[in-house]
Amino acid sequence: MEEGMITSVEPGIYRPGKWGMRIENLVLIDWSPEYLYRELIPDESERRWFLANVCTMDWVIR
C-alpha cells in the first residue's frame, strides 16, 4: 500500500445456516505522524511539541 490510497476493512462474523454480519469501513493510508497522533494528543500545540522534540522522522519507513 502507498500513502494516499484508500482501502476497505471489512471484519465480519458468520454463523453457518443462521446469519452473518459485516462492518465496512473505508480507510485512507496516511503515514504522517501528525495524523497518527491527533487522537492521542488532541491539543495541537502539545502535539507539535511532541513531534518536534520526541518523535523524529527517522522512524517513518518509506
Backbone atoms as SQL, in Angstrom:
CREATE TABLE atoms (id INTEGER PRIMARY KEY, chain TEXT, resi INTEGER, resn TEXT, atom TEXT, x REAL, y REAL, z REAL);
INSERT INTO atoms VALUES
  (1, 'A', 1, 'MET', 'N', 0.835, -1.179, 0.000),
  (2, 'A', 1, 'MET', 'CA', 0.000, 0.000, 0.000),
  (3, 'A', 1, 'MET', 'C', 0.876, 1.238, 0.000),
  (4, 'A', 2, 'GLU', 'N', 0.353, 2.274, -0.589),
  (5, 'A', 2, 'GLU', 'CA', 1.079, 3.528, -0.656),
  (6, 'A', 2, 'GLU', 'C', 0.245, 4.639, -0.033),
  (7, 'A', 3, 'GLU', 'N', 0.943, 5.646, 0.464),
  (8, 'A', 3, 'GLU', 'CA', 0.270, 6.794, 1.054),
  (9, 'A', 3, 'GLU', 'C', -0.674, 7.423, 0.036),
  (10, 'A', 4, 'GLY', 'N', -1.855, 7.788, 0.516),
  (11, 'A', 4, 'GLY', 'CA', -2.860, 8.401, -0.345),
  (12, 'A', 4, 'GLY', 'C', -3.881, 7.408, -0.893),
  (13, 'A', 5, 'MET', 'N', -3.582, 6.116, -0.783),
  (14, 'A', 5, 'MET', 'CA', -4.531, 5.105, -1.251),
  (15, 'A', 5, 'MET', 'C', -5.687, 4.967, -0.259),
  (16, 'A', 6, 'ILE', 'N', -6.828, 4.536, -0.751),
  (17, 'A', 6, 'ILE', 'CA', -7.979, 4.236, 0.095),
  (18, 'A', 6, 'ILE', 'C', -8.272, 2.751, -0.067),
  (19, 'A', 7, 'THR', 'N', -8.487, 2.077, 1.052),
  (20, 'A', 7, 'THR', 'CA', -8.817, 0.658, 1.031),
  (21, 'A', 7, 'THR', 'C', -9.996, 0.418, 1.963),
  (22, 'A', 8, 'SER', 'N', -10.537, -0.773, 1.923),
  (23, 'A', 8, 'SER', 'CA', -11.644, -1.079, 2.819),
  (24, 'A', 8, 'SER', 'C', -11.217, -2.150, 3.821),
  (25, 'A', 9, 'VAL', 'N', -11.742, -2.025, 5.022),
  (26, 'A', 9, 'VAL', 'CA', -11.553, -3.012, 6.077),
  (27, 'A', 9, 'VAL', 'C', -12.944, -3.547, 6.376),
  (28, 'A', 10, 'GLU', 'N', -13.120, -4.856, 6.244),
  (29, 'A', 10, 'GLU', 'CA', -14.462, -5.437, 6.349),
  (30, 'A', 10, 'GLU', 'C', -14.482, -6.643, 7.287),
  (31, 'A', 11, 'PRO', 'N', -14.330, -6.412, 8.588),
  (32, 'A', 11, 'PRO', 'CA', -14.421, -7.552, 9.507),
  (33, 'A', 11, 'PRO', 'C', -15.848, -8.073, 9.554),
  (34, 'A', 12, 'GLY', 'N', -15.974, -9.371, 9.772),
  (35, 'A', 12, 'GLY', 'CA', -17.314, -9.937, 9.831),
  (36, 'A', 12, 'GLY', 'C', -17.356, -11.192, 10.676),
  (37, 'A', 13, 'ILE', 'N', -18.558, -11.591, 11.013),
  (38, 'A', 13, 'ILE', 'CA', -18.805, -12.841, 11.717),
  (39, 'A', 13, 'ILE', 'C', -19.979, -13.522, 11.027),
  (40, 'A', 14, 'TYR', 'N', -19.839, -14.798, 10.804),
  (41, 'A', 14, 'TYR', 'CA', -20.866, -15.540, 10.074),
  (42, 'A', 14, 'TYR', 'C', -21.211, -16.815, 10.835),
  (43, 'A', 15, 'ARG', 'N', -22.494, -17.044, 11.032),
  (44, 'A', 15, 'ARG', 'CA', -22.992, -18.263, 11.672),
  (45, 'A', 15, 'ARG', 'C', -23.583, -19.122, 10.559),
  (46, 'A', 16, 'PRO', 'N', -22.898, -20.197, 10.169),
  (47, 'A', 16, 'PRO', 'CA', -23.373, -21.019, 9.045),
  (48, 'A', 16, 'PRO', 'C', -24.831, -21.444, 9.223),
  (49, 'A', 17, 'GLY', 'N', -25.614, -21.169, 8.194),
  (50, 'A', 17, 'GLY', 'CA', -27.019, -21.542, 8.202),
  (51, 'A', 17, 'GLY', 'C', -27.896, -20.660, 9.065),
  (52, 'A', 18, 'LYS', 'N', -27.324, -19.644, 9.707),
  (53, 'A', 18, 'LYS', 'CA', -28.119, -18.794, 10.598),
  (54, 'A', 18, 'LYS', 'C', -28.088, -17.337, 10.142),
  (55, 'A', 19, 'TRP', 'N', -26.941, -16.670, 10.322),
  (56, 'A', 19, 'TRP', 'CA', -26.870, -15.251, 10.000),
  (57, 'A', 19, 'TRP', 'C', -25.404, -14.839, 9.848),
  (58, 'A', 20, 'GLY', 'N', -25.227, -13.652, 9.360),
  (59, 'A', 20, 'GLY', 'CA', -23.889, -13.086, 9.230),
  (60, 'A', 20, 'GLY', 'C', -23.955, -11.577, 9.366),
  (61, 'A', 21, 'MET', 'N', -22.842, -10.991, 9.730),
  (62, 'A', 21, 'MET', 'CA', -22.786, -9.532, 9.880),
  (63, 'A', 21, 'MET', 'C', -21.396, -9.068, 9.467),
  (64, 'A', 22, 'ARG', 'N', -21.347, -7.989, 8.707),
  (65, 'A', 22, 'ARG', 'CA', -20.066, -7.424, 8.281),
  (66, 'A', 22, 'ARG', 'C', -20.140, -5.913, 8.426),
  (67, 'A', 23, 'ILE', 'N', -19.059, -5.337, 8.908),
  (68, 'A', 23, 'ILE', 'CA', -18.946, -3.880, 9.028),
  (69, 'A', 23, 'ILE', 'C', -17.931, -3.424, 7.991),
  (70, 'A', 24, 'GLU', 'N', -18.290, -2.467, 7.178),
  (71, 'A', 24, 'GLU', 'CA', -17.396, -1.982, 6.130),
  (72, 'A', 24, 'GLU', 'C', -16.917, -0.575, 6.469),
  (73, 'A', 25, 'ASN', 'N', -15.610, -0.382, 6.436),
  (74, 'A', 25, 'ASN', 'CA', -15.004, 0.926, 6.692),
  (75, 'A', 25, 'ASN', 'C', -14.010, 1.251, 5.587),
  (76, 'A', 26, 'LEU', 'N', -14.050, 2.477, 5.088),
  (77, 'A', 26, 'LEU', 'CA', -13.032, 2.937, 4.159),
  (78, 'A', 26, 'LEU', 'C', -11.925, 3.603, 4.964),
  (79, 'A', 27, 'VAL', 'N', -10.668, 3.299, 4.603),
  (80, 'A', 27, 'VAL', 'CA', -9.526, 3.784, 5.355),
  (81, 'A', 27, 'VAL', 'C', -8.561, 4.471, 4.399),
  (82, 'A', 28, 'LEU', 'N', -8.122, 5.682, 4.751),
  (83, 'A', 28, 'LEU', 'CA', -7.116, 6.416, 3.990),
  (84, 'A', 28, 'LEU', 'C', -5.743, 6.055, 4.535),
  (85, 'A', 29, 'ILE', 'N', -4.834, 5.646, 3.659),
  (86, 'A', 29, 'ILE', 'CA', -3.471, 5.329, 4.084),
  (87, 'A', 29, 'ILE', 'C', -2.701, 6.641, 4.181),
  (88, 'A', 30, 'ASP', 'N', -2.299, 6.981, 5.394),
  (89, 'A', 30, 'ASP', 'CA', -1.561, 8.225, 5.656),
  (90, 'A', 30, 'ASP', 'C', -0.548, 7.945, 6.752),
  (91, 'A', 31, 'TRP', 'N', 0.729, 7.986, 6.410),
  (92, 'A', 31, 'TRP', 'CA', 1.786, 7.662, 7.358),
  (93, 'A', 31, 'TRP', 'C', 2.267, 8.888, 8.118),
  (94, 'A', 32, 'SER', 'N', 1.611, 10.013, 7.959),
  (95, 'A', 32, 'SER', 'CA', 2.027, 11.240, 8.636),
  (96, 'A', 32, 'SER', 'C', 1.918, 11.090, 10.147),
  (97, 'A', 33, 'PRO', 'N', 3.002, 11.326, 10.890),
  (98, 'A', 33, 'PRO', 'CA', 2.910, 11.205, 12.347),
  (99, 'A', 33, 'PRO', 'C', 1.914, 12.191, 12.955),
  (100, 'A', 34, 'GLU', 'N', 1.752, 13.359, 12.355),
  (101, 'A', 34, 'GLU', 'CA', 0.776, 14.312, 12.890),
  (102, 'A', 34, 'GLU', 'C', -0.633, 13.721, 12.824),
  (103, 'A', 35, 'TYR', 'N', -0.943, 13.071, 11.729),
  (104, 'A', 35, 'TYR', 'CA', -2.253, 12.442, 11.587),
  (105, 'A', 35, 'TYR', 'C', -2.401, 11.279, 12.564),
  (106, 'A', 36, 'LEU', 'N', -1.347, 10.481, 12.691),
  (107, 'A', 36, 'LEU', 'CA', -1.403, 9.308, 13.564),
  (108, 'A', 36, 'LEU', 'C', -1.599, 9.688, 15.032),
  (109, 'A', 37, 'TYR', 'N', -1.029, 10.795, 15.463),
  (110, 'A', 37, 'TYR', 'CA', -1.092, 11.184, 16.870),
  (111, 'A', 37, 'TYR', 'C', -2.228, 12.149, 17.208),
  (112, 'A', 38, 'ARG', 'N', -3.047, 12.528, 16.239),
  (113, 'A', 38, 'ARG', 'CA', -4.077, 13.541, 16.502),
  (114, 'A', 38, 'ARG', 'C', -5.112, 13.074, 17.513),
  (115, 'A', 39, 'GLU', 'N', -5.408, 11.778, 17.569),
  (116, 'A', 39, 'GLU', 'CA', -6.368, 11.271, 18.548),
  (117, 'A', 39, 'GLU', 'C', -5.725, 11.114, 19.928),
  (118, 'A', 40, 'LEU', 'N', -4.463, 10.713, 19.956),
  (119, 'A', 40, 'LEU', 'CA', -3.770, 10.519, 21.230),
  (120, 'A', 40, 'LEU', 'C', -3.429, 11.829, 21.918),
  (121, 'A', 41, 'ILE', 'N', -3.095, 12.846, 21.119),
  (122, 'A', 41, 'ILE', 'CA', -2.732, 14.158, 21.653),
  (123, 'A', 41, 'ILE', 'C', -3.606, 15.198, 20.956),
  (124, 'A', 42, 'PRO', 'N', -4.830, 15.410, 21.439),
  (125, 'A', 42, 'PRO', 'CA', -5.773, 16.282, 20.739),
  (126, 'A', 42, 'PRO', 'C', -5.365, 17.758, 20.714),
  (127, 'A', 43, 'ASP', 'N', -4.616, 18.222, 21.722),
  (128, 'A', 43, 'ASP', 'CA', -4.193, 19.618, 21.744),
  (129, 'A', 43, 'ASP', 'C', -3.100, 19.834, 20.698),
  (130, 'A', 44, 'GLU', 'N', -3.356, 20.717, 19.729),
  (131, 'A', 44, 'GLU', 'CA', -2.434, 20.909, 18.610),
  (132, 'A', 44, 'GLU', 'C', -1.056, 21.381, 19.045),
  (133, 'A', 45, 'SER', 'N', -0.972, 22.309, 20.005),
  (134, 'A', 45, 'SER', 'CA', 0.337, 22.805, 20.433),
  (135, 'A', 45, 'SER', 'C', 1.136, 21.715, 21.154),
  (136, 'A', 46, 'GLU', 'N', 0.469, 20.907, 21.969),
  (137, 'A', 46, 'GLU', 'CA', 1.159, 19.790, 22.626),
  (138, 'A', 46, 'GLU', 'C', 1.620, 18.751, 21.607),
  (139, 'A', 47, 'ARG', 'N', 0.775, 18.491, 20.604),
  (140, 'A', 47, 'ARG', 'CA', 1.138, 17.532, 19.565),
  (141, 'A', 47, 'ARG', 'C', 2.335, 18.028, 18.770),
  (142, 'A', 48, 'ARG', 'N', 2.370, 19.303, 18.429),
  (143, 'A', 48, 'ARG', 'CA', 3.514, 19.848, 17.683),
  (144, 'A', 48, 'ARG', 'C', 4.794, 19.762, 18.513),
  (145, 'A', 49, 'TRP', 'N', 4.692, 20.038, 19.827),
  (146, 'A', 49, 'TRP', 'CA', 5.863, 19.925, 20.705),
  (147, 'A', 49, 'TRP', 'C', 6.355, 18.486, 20.721),
  (148, 'A', 50, 'PHE', 'N', 5.430, 17.540, 20.882),
  (149, 'A', 50, 'PHE', 'CA', 5.783, 16.124, 20.915),
  (150, 'A', 50, 'PHE', 'C', 6.490, 15.711, 19.626),
  (151, 'A', 51, 'LEU', 'N', 5.926, 16.108, 18.490),
  (152, 'A', 51, 'LEU', 'CA', 6.509, 15.717, 17.212),
  (153, 'A', 51, 'LEU', 'C', 7.883, 16.352, 16.993),
  (154, 'A', 52, 'ALA', 'N', 8.076, 17.564, 17.482),
  (155, 'A', 52, 'ALA', 'CA', 9.358, 18.246, 17.300),
  (156, 'A', 52, 'ALA', 'C', 10.429, 17.749, 18.266),
  (157, 'A', 53, 'ASN', 'N', 10.021, 17.345, 19.466),
  (158, 'A', 53, 'ASN', 'CA', 11.000, 17.018, 20.495),
  (159, 'A', 53, 'ASN', 'C', 11.141, 15.535, 20.823),
  (160, 'A', 54, 'VAL', 'N', 10.138, 14.754, 20.517),
  (161, 'A', 54, 'VAL', 'CA', 10.169, 13.340, 20.888),
  (162, 'A', 54, 'VAL', 'C', 10.166, 12.442, 19.661),
  (163, 'A', 55, 'CYS', 'N', 9.277, 12.717, 18.763),
  (164, 'A', 55, 'CYS', 'CA', 9.102, 11.872, 17.577),
  (165, 'A', 55, 'CYS', 'C', 9.883, 12.487, 16.408),
  (166, 'A', 56, 'THR', 'N', 10.798, 11.720, 15.829),
  (167, 'A', 56, 'THR', 'CA', 11.539, 12.227, 14.678),
  (168, 'A', 56, 'THR', 'C', 11.103, 11.481, 13.435),
  (169, 'A', 57, 'MET', 'N', 11.405, 12.010, 12.290),
  (170, 'A', 57, 'MET', 'CA', 11.015, 11.375, 11.042),
  (171, 'A', 57, 'MET', 'C', 11.883, 10.156, 10.725),
  (172, 'A', 58, 'ASP', 'N', 12.899, 9.890, 11.544),
  (173, 'A', 58, 'ASP', 'CA', 13.756, 8.719, 11.311),
  (174, 'A', 58, 'ASP', 'C', 12.975, 7.417, 11.377),
  (175, 'A', 59, 'TRP', 'N', 11.892, 7.405, 12.131),
  (176, 'A', 59, 'TRP', 'CA', 11.131, 6.170, 12.310),
  (177, 'A', 59, 'TRP', 'C', 10.162, 5.897, 11.165),
  (178, 'A', 60, 'VAL', 'N', 9.939, 6.866, 10.305),
  (179, 'A', 60, 'VAL', 'CA', 8.993, 6.690, 9.205),
  (180, 'A', 60, 'VAL', 'C', 9.660, 5.822, 8.123),
  (181, 'A', 61, 'ILE', 'N', 9.019, 4.710, 7.805),
  (182, 'A', 61, 'ILE', 'CA', 9.544, 3.795, 6.790),
  (183, 'A', 61, 'ILE', 'C', 8.953, 4.176, 5.444),
  (184, 'A', 62, 'ARG', 'N', 9.796, 4.416, 4.505),
  (185, 'A', 62, 'ARG', 'CA', 9.334, 4.757, 3.163),
  (186, 'A', 62, 'ARG', 'C', 9.664, 3.611, 2.213);
